[in-house]
Coordinates of C-alpha atoms and ligand atoms in Angstrom, one line a residue:
M1 CA 5.7 0.1 14.4
E2 CA 6.8 2.9 11.8
I3 CA 9.3 3.0 9.4
K4 CA 11.4 6.6 9.7
Q5 CA 14.4 6.4 7.4
S6 CA 14.8 3.7 4.4
D7 CA 17.9 4.1 2.4
F8 CA 19.6 2.9 -0.8
I9 CA 22.7 1.0 0.0
I10 CA 23.1 -1.1 -3.5
S11 CA 21.7 -2.9 -6.4
A12 CA 23.6 -6.0 -6.6
V13 CA 24.6 -8.1 -9.5
A14 CA 26.3 -10.7 -7.3
A15 CA 26.2 -12.4 -3.9
S16 CA 29.5 -11.1 -3.7
Q17 CA 28.2 -7.9 -3.5
Y18 CA 25.1 -8.5 -1.1
P19 CA 25.7 -6.5 2.4
K20 CA 28.0 -8.4 5.1
D21 CA 26.2 -6.8 8.4
D22 CA 24.0 -9.3 10.4
F23 CA 20.6 -6.5 10.6
P24 CA 17.9 -9.2 9.2
E25 CA 16.4 -8.6 6.7
V26 CA 13.0 -9.0 4.7
A27 CA 12.6 -9.9 0.8
F28 CA 10.3 -9.1 -1.9
V29 CA 9.3 -11.6 -5.2
G30 CA 6.1 -11.5 -7.4
K31 CA 5.5 -11.6 -11.2
S32 CA 7.0 -8.7 -13.1
N33 CA 4.1 -5.6 -12.7
V34 CA 2.3 -6.7 -9.9
G35 CA 3.7 -3.5 -7.7
K36 CA 6.5 -4.1 -5.8
S37 CA 8.6 -1.3 -6.7
S38 CA 5.5 1.0 -6.0
L39 CA 5.1 -1.3 -2.3
I40 CA 8.6 -0.1 -1.3
N41 CA 8.3 2.9 -1.9
A42 CA 4.8 3.4 -0.6
L43 CA 5.9 1.2 2.5
T44 CA 9.1 4.4 2.5
N45 CA 6.9 6.6 1.6
R46 CA 9.7 8.2 -0.8
K47 CA 8.2 8.4 -4.2
K48 CA 11.9 7.1 -6.1
L49 CA 13.4 5.1 -3.7
A50 CA 12.4 2.2 -5.9
K51 CA 12.8 2.5 -9.7
V52 CA 8.3 1.8 -11.7
S53 CA 8.5 0.3 -14.4
G54 CA 6.2 0.3 -17.0
T55 CA 8.7 -2.0 -19.1
P56 CA 8.4 -4.9 -16.7
G57 CA 11.2 -8.0 -16.5
K58 CA 13.9 -5.1 -16.9
T59 CA 15.6 -5.5 -13.9
R60 CA 17.7 -8.6 -13.3
L61 CA 19.1 -6.7 -9.7
V62 CA 19.0 -7.2 -5.7
N63 CA 18.8 -4.7 -4.2
F64 CA 19.2 -3.1 -1.0
F65 CA 17.4 -1.3 1.1
L66 CA 17.9 -0.5 5.3
I67 CA 15.4 0.4 7.0
N68 CA 15.5 2.6 10.9
K69 CA 19.1 1.7 10.6
G70 CA 18.0 -1.8 11.2
V71 CA 16.6 -4.1 9.0
Y72 CA 17.0 -5.0 5.3
F73 CA 14.0 -4.8 3.0
V74 CA 15.0 -5.9 -0.2
D75 CA 13.8 -5.8 -4.2
L76 CA 14.1 -10.0 -6.0
P77 CA 14.3 -9.5 -9.8
G78 CA 10.1 -10.3 -10.2
Y79 CA 9.7 -13.6 -12.5
G80 CA 7.2 -14.5 -15.3
Y81 CA 8.3 -11.6 -18.0
A82 CA 6.4 -13.1 -21.5
K83 CA 9.7 -12.6 -22.8
I84 CA 12.7 -12.8 -21.0
S85 CA 14.8 -16.6 -22.4
R86 CA 15.2 -19.5 -20.9
E87 CA 18.6 -18.8 -20.5
Q88 CA 17.8 -15.8 -18.1
Q89 CA 14.9 -17.4 -16.1
K90 CA 18.0 -20.1 -15.8
T91 CA 20.2 -18.0 -15.0
W92 CA 17.1 -16.1 -12.6
G93 CA 16.1 -19.8 -10.3
K94 CA 19.5 -19.4 -9.7
M95 CA 20.6 -16.4 -8.5
I96 CA 17.4 -17.4 -6.1
E97 CA 17.3 -20.2 -4.9
S98 CA 21.3 -19.0 -3.5
Y99 CA 19.9 -16.7 -2.2
L100 CA 17.3 -18.7 -0.6
Q101 CA 20.1 -21.1 0.7
G102 CA 23.1 -19.4 1.7
R103 CA 21.3 -16.0 3.3
R104 CA 22.1 -16.3 6.9
T105 CA 20.2 -13.2 7.9
L106 CA 16.8 -13.9 5.5
R107 CA 14.0 -13.7 8.0
K108 CA 10.8 -13.4 6.2
F109 CA 9.2 -13.0 2.2
V110 CA 6.8 -10.8 0.6
L111 CA 5.4 -12.1 -2.0
L112 CA 3.6 -10.5 -4.2
V113 CA 0.4 -11.7 -5.8
D114 CA -2.2 -9.5 -8.2
S115 CA -5.6 -9.9 -6.5
R116 CA -6.9 -9.4 -9.3
H117 CA -6.6 -13.0 -10.3
K118 CA -5.7 -16.7 -9.4
P119 CA -2.2 -16.7 -8.1
T120 CA -0.6 -18.5 -10.8
E121 CA 2.1 -21.1 -11.3
D122 CA 4.9 -19.5 -10.9
D123 CA 3.5 -18.3 -7.6
I124 CA 2.7 -21.4 -6.9
I125 CA 6.4 -22.6 -7.5
M126 CA 7.4 -19.7 -5.8
H127 CA 4.7 -20.2 -1.8
N128 CA 6.7 -23.8 -1.9
W129 CA 10.1 -22.5 -1.7
I130 CA 9.8 -20.5 0.3
K131 CA 8.3 -22.6 2.4
H132 CA 10.8 -25.4 1.5
Y133 CA 13.5 -23.2 2.3
G134 CA 11.9 -23.0 6.5
V135 CA 12.0 -19.2 5.8
E136 CA 8.4 -17.4 6.9
C137 CA 6.2 -16.2 4.3
I138 CA 3.2 -12.9 3.6
V139 CA 1.0 -13.2 0.9
V140 CA 0.6 -9.6 0.2
A141 CA -2.7 -8.8 -2.4
T142 CA -2.0 -6.4 -4.5
K143 CA -4.0 -3.3 -6.6
V144 CA -7.4 -3.5 -3.9
D145 CA -8.2 -0.3 -5.7
K146 CA -9.1 -2.5 -8.1
L147 CA -11.6 -4.6 -6.4
T148 CA -15.2 -4.7 -4.6
K149 CA -16.5 -5.5 -1.3
M150 CA -17.7 -8.5 -2.8
E151 CA -14.7 -9.2 -5.0
I152 CA -12.2 -9.0 -1.9
A153 CA -13.9 -11.7 -0.6
K154 CA -13.6 -14.6 -3.8
S155 CA -10.3 -13.3 -4.3
K156 CA -9.3 -13.9 -0.4
K157 CA -10.7 -17.9 -1.1
L158 CA -9.3 -18.1 -4.2
I159 CA -6.0 -17.3 -3.1
K160 CA -5.6 -19.2 -0.8
E161 CA -7.0 -22.5 -1.8
T162 CA -4.7 -21.7 -4.5
L163 CA -1.3 -21.3 -2.9
D164 CA -3.1 -24.0 -0.6
F165 CA -2.7 -22.2 3.3
E166 CA -2.6 -23.7 6.2
P167 CA -4.0 -21.6 9.0
N168 CA -1.1 -19.7 10.3
D169 CA -0.6 -18.3 7.0
K170 CA -0.6 -14.5 6.8
L171 CA -2.9 -12.7 4.0
V172 CA -1.7 -9.1 4.1
Y173 CA -4.7 -6.6 1.1
I174 CA -2.9 -3.7 -0.3
S175 CA -3.0 -0.8 -2.2
S176 CA 0.3 1.2 -3.2
S177 CA -1.0 4.2 -4.3
K178 CA -5.1 4.2 -2.4
K179 CA -1.9 3.5 0.7
V180 CA -4.8 0.3 1.8
G181 CA -3.1 -1.3 4.4
M182 CA 0.6 -0.1 4.7
Q183 CA -0.1 -0.2 9.0
E184 CA -1.3 -3.4 9.0
L185 CA 1.7 -4.4 6.7
V186 CA 4.2 -3.1 7.8
D187 CA 3.1 -4.8 11.1
T188 CA 2.9 -8.0 9.8
I189 CA 6.5 -7.4 8.8
F190 CA 8.4 -6.2 11.8
D191 CA 6.8 -8.4 14.1
E192 CA 9.7 -10.5 16.0
L193 CA 10.7 -10.0 13.9
I194 CA 13.9 -8.7 15.9
N195 CA 13.8 -10.9 17.9
M196 CA 13.4 -14.0 16.3
E197 CA 16.4 -16.6 15.6
N198 CA 17.1 -17.9 12.5
Q199 CA 14.3 -20.8 11.8
R200 CA 16.7 -22.3 9.3
Ligands
GDP1 N1 -3.8 0.6 -9.1 C1 -3.1 0.0 -8.9 N2 -2.1 0.2 -10.0 C2 -0.7 0.0 -9.2 C3 -0.9 0.5 -7.7 N3 1.1 -0.7 -7.4 C4 1.0 -0.9 -8.4 N4 0.0 0.3 -9.5 C5 1.0 -0.1 -11.1 O1 1.4 -1.4 -11.9 C6 2.3 -0.8 -12.0 C7 3.4 -2.3 -11.9 O2 4.6 -1.6 -10.8 P1 5.7 -1.9 -10.4 O3 5.7 -1.5 -9.1 O4 6.3 -1.7 -11.2 O5 5.9 -3.2 -10.5 P2 7.0 -4.2 -10.0 O6 7.0 -4.6 -11.5 O7 6.4 -5.2 -8.9 O8 7.9 -3.5 -9.5 C8 2.5 0.7 -12.9 O9 1.5 0.9 -13.6 C9 1.9 1.0 -11.6 O10 1.7 2.9 -11.5 C10 -2.0 -0.2 -6.9 O11 -1.4 -0.4 -6.0 N5 -3.2 0.7 -8.0
MG2 MG1 10.5 -3.5 -10.1

């Protein structure tokens, strides 16, 4: 599989603005600054499709990108940004939950975690949430260019243990800056995607 075309569709502030066609959808989520926008840009070979930000947590928008005119990539707002209020956290939670419950065309989640650290409490909650709603979850460990081979091996064990991995769960190591793991991730994302039934 190759990503040949990517088009920005909408930055939605409300669910009523989400696209209404039947294309299968893949959602990207993770804590602020984990490298989500960088990954979307690297996957699509575009420098500025998704905004890479030095000040995390600002975007509360749900960004839709149309890939190869047939699949949506959805950039969900990041979590775990220390400076946001409890009120904003609640709003975030409600938005994600209604997205998980209500999005008929949702097929897979890409959950990004930082390969340098143990997955956070929020990462664990998010992982459980995705599984609870019966959506396939690909865990992506980011910024692997910062790790040695030995550290990668340790990180694999730590992520699998912390997120309570089952044998079929998927874990892909990537570096957006060094373009590591891109083809493996694209293949994992698109595997059976077009033919997948809504499992929920
Ligand atoms: N070393 C390294 N840094 C990265 C990588 N991906 C993203 N970053 C940096 O991490 C910071 C946050 O990236 P961004 O994509 O905006 O994260 P987001 O908040 O999850 O969308 C930026 O300073 C990026 O340059 C990577 O693969 N390797
Ligand atoms: Mg971002």
